[in-house]
Short mmCIF file of C-alpha atoms in Angstrom, two decimals:
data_model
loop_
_atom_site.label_atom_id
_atom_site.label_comp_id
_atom_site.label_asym_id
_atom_site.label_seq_id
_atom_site.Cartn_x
_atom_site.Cartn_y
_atom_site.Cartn_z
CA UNK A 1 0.00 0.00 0.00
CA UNK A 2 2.84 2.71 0.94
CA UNK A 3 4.59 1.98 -2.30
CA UNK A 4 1.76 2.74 -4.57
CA UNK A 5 0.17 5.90 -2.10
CA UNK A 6 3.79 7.17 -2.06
CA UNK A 7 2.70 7.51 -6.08
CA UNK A 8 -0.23 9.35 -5.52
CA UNK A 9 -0.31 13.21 -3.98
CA UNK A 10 -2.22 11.59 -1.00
CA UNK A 11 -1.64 12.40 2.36
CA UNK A 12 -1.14 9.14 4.44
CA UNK A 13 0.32 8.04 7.27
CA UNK A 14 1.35 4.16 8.21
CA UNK A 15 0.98 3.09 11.95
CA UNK A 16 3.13 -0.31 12.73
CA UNK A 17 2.48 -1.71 16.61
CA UNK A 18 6.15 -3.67 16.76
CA UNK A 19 9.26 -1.97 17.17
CA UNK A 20 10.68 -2.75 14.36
CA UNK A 21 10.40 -3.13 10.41
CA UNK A 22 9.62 -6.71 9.19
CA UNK A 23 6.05 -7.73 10.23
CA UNK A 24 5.42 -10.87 11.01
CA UNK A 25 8.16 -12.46 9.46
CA UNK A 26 10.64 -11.57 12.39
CA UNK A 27 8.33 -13.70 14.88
CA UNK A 28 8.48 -17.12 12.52
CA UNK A 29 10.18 -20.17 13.50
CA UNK A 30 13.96 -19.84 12.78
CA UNK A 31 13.59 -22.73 9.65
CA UNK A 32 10.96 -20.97 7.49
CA UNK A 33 12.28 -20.55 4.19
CA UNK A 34 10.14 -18.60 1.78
CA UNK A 35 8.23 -21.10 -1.27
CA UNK A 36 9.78 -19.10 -3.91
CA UNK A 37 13.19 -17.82 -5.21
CA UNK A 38 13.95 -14.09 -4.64
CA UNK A 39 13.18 -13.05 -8.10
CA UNK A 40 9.29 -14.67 -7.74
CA UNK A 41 9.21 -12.82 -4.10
CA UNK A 42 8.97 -9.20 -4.44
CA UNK A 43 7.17 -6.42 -3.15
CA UNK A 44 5.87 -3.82 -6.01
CA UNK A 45 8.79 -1.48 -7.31
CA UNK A 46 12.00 -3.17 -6.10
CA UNK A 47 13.22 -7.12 -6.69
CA UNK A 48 14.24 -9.00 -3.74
CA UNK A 49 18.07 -9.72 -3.74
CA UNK A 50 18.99 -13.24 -4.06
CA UNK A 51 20.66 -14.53 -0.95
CA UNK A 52 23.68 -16.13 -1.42
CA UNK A 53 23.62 -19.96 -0.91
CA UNK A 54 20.06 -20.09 -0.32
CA UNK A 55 17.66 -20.89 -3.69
CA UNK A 56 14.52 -19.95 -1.56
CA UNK A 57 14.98 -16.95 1.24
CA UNK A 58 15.60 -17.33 5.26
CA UNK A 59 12.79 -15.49 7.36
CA UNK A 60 16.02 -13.33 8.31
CA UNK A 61 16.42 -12.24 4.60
CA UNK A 62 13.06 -11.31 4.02
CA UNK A 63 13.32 -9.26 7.26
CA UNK A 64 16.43 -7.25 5.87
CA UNK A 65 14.41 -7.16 2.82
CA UNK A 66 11.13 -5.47 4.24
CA UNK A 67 13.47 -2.95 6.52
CA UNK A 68 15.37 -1.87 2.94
CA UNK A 69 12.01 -1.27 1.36
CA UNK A 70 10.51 0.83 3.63
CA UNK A 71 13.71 3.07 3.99
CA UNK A 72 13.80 3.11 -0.04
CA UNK A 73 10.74 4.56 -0.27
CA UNK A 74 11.03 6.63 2.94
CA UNK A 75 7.39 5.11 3.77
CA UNK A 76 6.36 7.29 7.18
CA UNK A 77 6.13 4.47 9.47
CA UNK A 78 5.04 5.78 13.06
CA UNK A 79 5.76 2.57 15.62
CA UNK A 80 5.21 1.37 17.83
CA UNK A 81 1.84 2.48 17.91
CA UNK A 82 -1.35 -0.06 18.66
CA UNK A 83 -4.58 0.44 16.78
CA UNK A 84 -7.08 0.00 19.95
CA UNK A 85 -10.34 0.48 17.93
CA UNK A 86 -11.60 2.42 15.06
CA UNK A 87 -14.84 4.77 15.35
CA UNK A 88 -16.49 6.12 12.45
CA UNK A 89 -16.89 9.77 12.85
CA UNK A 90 -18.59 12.91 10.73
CA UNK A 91 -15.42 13.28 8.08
CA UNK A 92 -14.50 9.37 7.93
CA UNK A 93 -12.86 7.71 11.05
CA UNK A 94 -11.02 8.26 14.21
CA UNK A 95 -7.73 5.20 15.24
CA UNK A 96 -7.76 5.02 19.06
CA UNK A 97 -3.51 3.78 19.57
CA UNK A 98 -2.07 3.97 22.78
CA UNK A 99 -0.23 6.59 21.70
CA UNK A 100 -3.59 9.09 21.09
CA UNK A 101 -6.24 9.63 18.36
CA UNK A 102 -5.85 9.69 14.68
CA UNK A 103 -8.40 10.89 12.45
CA UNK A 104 -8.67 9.73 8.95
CA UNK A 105 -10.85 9.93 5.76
CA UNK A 106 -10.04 5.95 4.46
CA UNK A 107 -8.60 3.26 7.09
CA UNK A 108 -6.77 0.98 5.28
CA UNK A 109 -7.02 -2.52 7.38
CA UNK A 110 -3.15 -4.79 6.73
CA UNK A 111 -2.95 -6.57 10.23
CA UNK A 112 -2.52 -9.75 8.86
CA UNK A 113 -3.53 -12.94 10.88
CA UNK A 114 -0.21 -13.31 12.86
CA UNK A 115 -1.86 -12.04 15.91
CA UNK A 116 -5.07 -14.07 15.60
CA UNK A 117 -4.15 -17.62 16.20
CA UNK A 118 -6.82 -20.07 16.20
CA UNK A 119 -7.19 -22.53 19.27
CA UNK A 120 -9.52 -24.85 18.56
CA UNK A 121 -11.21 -26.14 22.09
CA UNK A 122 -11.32 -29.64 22.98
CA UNK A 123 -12.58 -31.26 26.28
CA UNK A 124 -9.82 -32.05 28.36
CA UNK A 125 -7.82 -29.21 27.38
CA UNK A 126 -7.27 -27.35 30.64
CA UNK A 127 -6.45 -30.94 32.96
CA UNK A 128 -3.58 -31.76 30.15
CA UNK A 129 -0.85 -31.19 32.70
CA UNK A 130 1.87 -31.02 29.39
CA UNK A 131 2.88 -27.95 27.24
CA UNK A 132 0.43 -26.76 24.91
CA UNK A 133 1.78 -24.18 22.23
CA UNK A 134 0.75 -22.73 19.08
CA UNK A 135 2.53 -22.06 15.79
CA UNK A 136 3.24 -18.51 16.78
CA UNK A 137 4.92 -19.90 19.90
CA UNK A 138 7.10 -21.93 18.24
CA UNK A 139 10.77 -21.28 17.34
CA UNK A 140 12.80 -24.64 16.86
CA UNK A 141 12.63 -28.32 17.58
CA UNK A 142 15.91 -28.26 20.88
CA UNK A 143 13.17 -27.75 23.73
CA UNK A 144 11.57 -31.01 22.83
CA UNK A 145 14.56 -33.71 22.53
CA UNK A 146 13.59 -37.06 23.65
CA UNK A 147 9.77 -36.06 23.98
CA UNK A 148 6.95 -37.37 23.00
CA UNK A 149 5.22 -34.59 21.03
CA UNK A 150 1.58 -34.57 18.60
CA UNK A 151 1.52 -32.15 16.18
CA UNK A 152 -2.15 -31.09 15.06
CA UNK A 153 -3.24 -29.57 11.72
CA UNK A 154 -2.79 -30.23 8.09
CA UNK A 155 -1.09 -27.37 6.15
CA UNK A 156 1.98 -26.12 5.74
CA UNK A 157 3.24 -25.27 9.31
CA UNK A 158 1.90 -28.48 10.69
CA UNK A 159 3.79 -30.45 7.82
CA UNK A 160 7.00 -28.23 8.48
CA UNK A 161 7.11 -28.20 12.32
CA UNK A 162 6.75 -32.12 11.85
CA UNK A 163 9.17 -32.61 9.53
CA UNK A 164 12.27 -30.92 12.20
CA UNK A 165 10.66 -31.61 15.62
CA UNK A 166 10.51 -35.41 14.28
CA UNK A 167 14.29 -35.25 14.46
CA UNK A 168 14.09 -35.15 17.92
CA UNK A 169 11.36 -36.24 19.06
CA UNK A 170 8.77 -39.32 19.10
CA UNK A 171 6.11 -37.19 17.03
CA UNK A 172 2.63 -37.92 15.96
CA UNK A 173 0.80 -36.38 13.69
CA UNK A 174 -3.03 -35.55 14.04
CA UNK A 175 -5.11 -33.87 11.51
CA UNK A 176 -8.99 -33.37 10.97
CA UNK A 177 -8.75 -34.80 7.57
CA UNK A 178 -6.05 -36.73 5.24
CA UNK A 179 -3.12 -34.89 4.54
CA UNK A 180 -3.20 -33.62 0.84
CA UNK A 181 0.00 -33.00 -0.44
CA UNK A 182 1.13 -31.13 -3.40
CA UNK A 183 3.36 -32.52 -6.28
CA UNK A 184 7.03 -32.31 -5.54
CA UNK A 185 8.05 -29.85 -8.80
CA UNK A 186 4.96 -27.21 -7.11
CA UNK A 187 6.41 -24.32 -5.17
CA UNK A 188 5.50 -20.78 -5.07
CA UNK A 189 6.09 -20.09 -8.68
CA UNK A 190 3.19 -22.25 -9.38
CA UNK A 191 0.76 -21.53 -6.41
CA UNK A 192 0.87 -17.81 -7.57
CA UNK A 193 0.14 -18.51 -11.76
CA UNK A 194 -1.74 -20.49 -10.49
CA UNK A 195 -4.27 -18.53 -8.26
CA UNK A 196 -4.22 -15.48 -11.12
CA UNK A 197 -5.51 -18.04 -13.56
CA UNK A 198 -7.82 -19.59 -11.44
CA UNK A 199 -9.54 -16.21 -10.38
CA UNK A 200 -9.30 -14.44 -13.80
CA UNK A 201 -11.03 -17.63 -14.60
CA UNK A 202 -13.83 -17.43 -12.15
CA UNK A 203 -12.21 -20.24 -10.42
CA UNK A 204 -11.31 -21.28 -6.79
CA UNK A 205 -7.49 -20.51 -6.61
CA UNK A 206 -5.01 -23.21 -5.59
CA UNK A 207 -7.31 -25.66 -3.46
CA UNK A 208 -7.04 -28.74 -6.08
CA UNK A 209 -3.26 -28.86 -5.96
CA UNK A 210 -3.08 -29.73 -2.12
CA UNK A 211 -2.46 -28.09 0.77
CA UNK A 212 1.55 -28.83 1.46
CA UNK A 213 3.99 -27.51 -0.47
CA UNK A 214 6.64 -30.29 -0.47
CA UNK A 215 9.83 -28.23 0.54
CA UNK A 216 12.73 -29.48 1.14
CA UNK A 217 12.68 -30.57 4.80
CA UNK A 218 8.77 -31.98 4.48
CA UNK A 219 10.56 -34.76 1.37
CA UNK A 220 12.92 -35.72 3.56
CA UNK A 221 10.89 -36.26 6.70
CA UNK A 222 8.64 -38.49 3.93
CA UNK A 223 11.21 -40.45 3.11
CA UNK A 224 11.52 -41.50 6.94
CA UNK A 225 8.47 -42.27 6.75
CA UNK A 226 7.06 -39.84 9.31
CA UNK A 227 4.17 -38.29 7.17
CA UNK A 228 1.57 -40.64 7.92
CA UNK A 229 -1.29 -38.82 9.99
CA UNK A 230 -3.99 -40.04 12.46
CA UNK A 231 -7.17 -38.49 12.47
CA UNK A 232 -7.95 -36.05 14.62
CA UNK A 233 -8.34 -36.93 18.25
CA UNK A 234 -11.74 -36.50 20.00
CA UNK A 235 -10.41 -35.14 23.48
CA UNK A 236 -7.54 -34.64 26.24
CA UNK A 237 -6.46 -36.61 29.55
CA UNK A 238 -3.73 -35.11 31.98
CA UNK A 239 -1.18 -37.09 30.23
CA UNK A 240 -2.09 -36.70 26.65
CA UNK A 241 -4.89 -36.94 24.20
CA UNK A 242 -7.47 -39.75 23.16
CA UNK A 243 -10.03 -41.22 20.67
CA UNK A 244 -13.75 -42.32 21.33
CA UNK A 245 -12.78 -45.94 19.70
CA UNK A 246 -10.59 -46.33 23.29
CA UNK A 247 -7.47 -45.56 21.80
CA UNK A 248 -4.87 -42.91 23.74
CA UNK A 249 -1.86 -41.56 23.20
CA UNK A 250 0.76 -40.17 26.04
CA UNK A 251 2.55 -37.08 24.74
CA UNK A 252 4.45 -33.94 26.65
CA UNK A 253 3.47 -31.60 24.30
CA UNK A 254 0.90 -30.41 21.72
CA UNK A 255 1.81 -28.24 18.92
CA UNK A 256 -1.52 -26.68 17.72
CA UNK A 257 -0.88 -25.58 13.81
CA UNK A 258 -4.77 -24.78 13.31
CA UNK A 259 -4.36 -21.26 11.31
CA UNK A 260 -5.34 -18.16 12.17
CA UNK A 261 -7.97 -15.75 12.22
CA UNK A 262 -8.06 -11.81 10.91
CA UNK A 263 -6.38 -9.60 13.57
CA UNK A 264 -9.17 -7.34 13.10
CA UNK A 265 -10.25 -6.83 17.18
CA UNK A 266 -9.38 -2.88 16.77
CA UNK A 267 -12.71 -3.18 13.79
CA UNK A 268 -15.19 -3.92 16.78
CA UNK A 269 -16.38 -0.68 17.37
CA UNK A 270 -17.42 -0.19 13.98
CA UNK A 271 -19.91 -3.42 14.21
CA UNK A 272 -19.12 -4.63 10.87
CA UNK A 273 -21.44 -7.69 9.25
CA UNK A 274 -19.21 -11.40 9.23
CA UNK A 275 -19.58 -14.21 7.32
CA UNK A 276 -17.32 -17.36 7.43
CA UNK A 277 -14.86 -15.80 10.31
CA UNK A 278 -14.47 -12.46 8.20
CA UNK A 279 -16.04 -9.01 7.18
CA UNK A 280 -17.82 -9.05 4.42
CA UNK A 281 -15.92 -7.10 1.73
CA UNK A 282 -16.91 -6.02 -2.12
CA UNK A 283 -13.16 -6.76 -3.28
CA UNK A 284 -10.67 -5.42 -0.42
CA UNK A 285 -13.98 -2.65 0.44
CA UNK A 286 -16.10 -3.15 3.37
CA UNK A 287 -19.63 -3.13 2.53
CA UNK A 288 -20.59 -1.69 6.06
CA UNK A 289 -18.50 1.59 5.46
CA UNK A 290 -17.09 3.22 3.09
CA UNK A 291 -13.91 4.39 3.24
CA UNK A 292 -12.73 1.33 5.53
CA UNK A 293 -10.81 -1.33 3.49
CA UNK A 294 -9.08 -4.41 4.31
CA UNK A 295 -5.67 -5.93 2.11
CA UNK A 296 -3.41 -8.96 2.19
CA UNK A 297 -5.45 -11.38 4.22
CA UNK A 298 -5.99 -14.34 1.90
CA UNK A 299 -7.33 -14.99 -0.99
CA UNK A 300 -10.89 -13.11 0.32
CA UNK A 301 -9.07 -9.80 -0.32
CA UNK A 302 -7.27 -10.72 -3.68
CA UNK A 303 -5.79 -13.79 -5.54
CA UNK A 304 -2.65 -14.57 -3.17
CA UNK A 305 -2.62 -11.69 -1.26
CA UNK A 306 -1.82 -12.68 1.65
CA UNK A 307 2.03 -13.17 0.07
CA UNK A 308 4.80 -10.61 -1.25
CA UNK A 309 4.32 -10.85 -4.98
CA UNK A 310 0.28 -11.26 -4.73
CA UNK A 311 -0.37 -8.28 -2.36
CA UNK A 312 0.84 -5.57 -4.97
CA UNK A 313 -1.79 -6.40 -7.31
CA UNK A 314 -4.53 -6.31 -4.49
CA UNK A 315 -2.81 -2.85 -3.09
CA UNK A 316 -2.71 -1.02 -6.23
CA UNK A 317 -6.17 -1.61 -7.03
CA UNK A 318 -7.30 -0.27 -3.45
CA UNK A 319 -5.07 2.80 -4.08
CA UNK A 320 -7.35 3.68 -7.06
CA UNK A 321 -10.56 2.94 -5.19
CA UNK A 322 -9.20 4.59 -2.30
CA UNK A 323 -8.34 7.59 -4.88
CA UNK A 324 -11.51 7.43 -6.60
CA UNK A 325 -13.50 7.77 -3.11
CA UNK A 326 -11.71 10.68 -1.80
CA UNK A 327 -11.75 12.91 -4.96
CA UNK A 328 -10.48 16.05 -5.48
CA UNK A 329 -10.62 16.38 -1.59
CA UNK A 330 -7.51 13.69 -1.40
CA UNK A 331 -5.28 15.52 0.38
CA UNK A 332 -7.12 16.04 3.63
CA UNK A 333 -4.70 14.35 5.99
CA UNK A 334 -4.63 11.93 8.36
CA UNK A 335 -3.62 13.86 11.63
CA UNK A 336 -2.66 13.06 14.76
#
C-alpha cells in the first residue's frame, strides 16, 4: 500500500504496533524458508536480492528485505503504535492507539492474521498437565529432545514443524482430515500462476493442488516415513490426548498448527457484518463503510494476497478505489 500511495499526492500516514520493520516475518520459526526464489518474491517497485547460498529466502532475509524497502521509499512508518479500535466519525474515522487519536478519511485494514491464532477447544484441554503451544509460539525443535510430542493440523506449518521436531522427538501427527499433499516440482512459482488463472477464470485458486507444499525438509521427513497422519483426536487426559474408539496416546506436548484468524479486534467498534470468520468485503472494500478497506489477508481480499508478490496487485487496485473515493478532496490528511 505505501509503495503505490507514495505515487499518488495523497496524504497518508502508516501506523506499525512492533518496534521494528519486518512484520510478522521476524516472529516465525527460525527454519521458514520462503516457497519461492527471490526473483518470484517481491514487493511492487523493487526485486528482492537473491541470498547467497540459499535458492529460496531465510525469514532473516526477508526481514532485511522489508526494513530496505521501507527506507527506499522513505514510507512514514510511526511505531510502535497499537490500533485499539476504530470509530467512524462525521469526516471518515477516528484510530484510538495507545499513543492518542488519529483521524482519517479511508482506514486501510493490513494486520494480517499473525496475531489471531486459532485454538480450537477440545474437552480435556485445561487438565492436560503437558505444554500446549501454538505455531506462533514456536521457534525450533531443541526444547523437545527425547519427547513425545503430537503435532495437530494439516497445512503447511503443521507439515513443516513435523518434519524438524521429528528429528528429535517421538512425534505424531493428528489432523482433521487426510493430509493432501502437493506434487514435488509445485512451489510458489506455481501456487501464484496459479491462483491469477484460477480467479481471472472465475475459479477457486489453488485448493485442487493440495495443501503442502513439499519443501525441502517436508521430502525428507517423507522419506523416513514420518508423514503418515492419524485423524484427529476426540479429546484430552492429563497425560495426553485420546479417541472415542478407546485408543490414547501419552505425549508432553501439543503443537496446535490450526491457522489463524483476521487480527481485526481494533474493527469492533465499527460493528461490521461477518460471514465465514471475516467481514464481508466487495473486493478489499467493506460493505458496512465506506472508506474502511481491508488488504493482504488471503485470498478473500485478492488472488494470493496474503504473500509478497500477490499483495501488490490487491494494493494497487485499493489505491485507485481509495483515490476514486476521496476525490479532489484527497489531500485532507490523516492527523494526529
Amino acid at each position: 500500500m505505501g509503495y503505490y500511495l507514495r505515487r499518488t499526492d495523497l496524504t497518508f500516514a502508516i501506523l506499525d504496533d512492533a518496534p521494528h520493520a519486518g512484520g510478522s516475518w521476524q516472529h516465525m520459526w527460525d527454519s521458514l524458508h520462503l516457497f519461492s526464489p527471490a526473483e518470484h518474491s517481491p514487493l511492487p517497485g523493487w526485486w528482492m536480492p537473491r541470498q547467497t547460498g540459499e535458492p529460496y529466502p531465510t525469514v532473516d532475509h526477508v526481514v532485511h528485505y522489508l526494513h530496505d524497502y521501507e527506507e527506499r521509499y522513505a514510507l512514514p512508518v510511526h511505531r510502535p503504535v497499537r490500533a485499539l479500535g476504530v470509530h467512524s466519525c462525521e469526516n471518515g474515522f477516528t484510530v484510538k492507539t495507545d499513543c492518542g487519536s488519529w483521524h482519517a478519511r479511508v482506514v486501510v485494514n493490513a494486520t494480517g492474521t499473525w496475531d489471531s491464532p486459532h485454538l480450537p477447544h477440545y474437552p480435556g484441554a485445561q487438565e492436560f498437565r503437558g505444554c500446549q503451544l501454538h505455531t506462533v509460539d514456536y521457534q525450533r525443535p531443541e526444547p523437545f529432545i527425547g519427547q513425545g510430542v503430537a503435532v495437530v493440523g494439516g497445512g503447511n506449518s503443521a507439515a513443516q514443524i513435523l518434519a524438524e521436531v521429528s528429528r528429535v522427538a517421538e512425534t505424531t501427527w493428528v489432523t482433521a482430515r487426510p493430509p493432501r499433499f502437493m506434487p514435488d516440482d509445485v512451489d510458489g512459482r506455481v501456487l501464484f500462476d496459479v491462483a491469477t488463472k484460477s480467479r481471472a477464470a472465475g475459479g477457486h485458486g489453488v485448493g485442487n493442488l493440495g495443501d503442502i507444499v513439499m519443501v525441502r525438509s517436508v521430502r525428507e521427513a517423507r522419506e523416513r516415513g514420518v508423514l503418515h497422519a492419524r485423524p484427529m483426536f476426540d479429546r484430552m487426559n492429563p497425560d495426553g490426548i485420546a479417541w472415542d474408539d478407546g485408543g490414547r496416546l501419552a505425549v508432553d506436548s501439543v503443537i496446535w498448527c490450526t491457522g489463524f484468524r483476521p487480527a481485526l479486534d481494533h474493527l469492533a467498534p465499527l460493528d461490521l457484518t461477518w460471514a465465514d470468520d471475516r467481514p464481508v468485503t466487495n473486493g478489499t472494500a467493506s460493505v458496512d463503510h465506506r472508506g474502511l478497506f481491508l488488504v493482504g489477508y488471503g485470498s478473500w481480499t485478492g488472488p494470493a494476497s496474503a504473500t509478497l508478490i500477490g499483495v501488490g496487485r490487491t494494493a494497487k487496485d485499493t489505491v485507485a478505489q481509495v483515490r476514486a473515493h476521496l476525490g479532489p478532496a484527497g489531500r485532507w490528511p490523516a492527523t494526529h
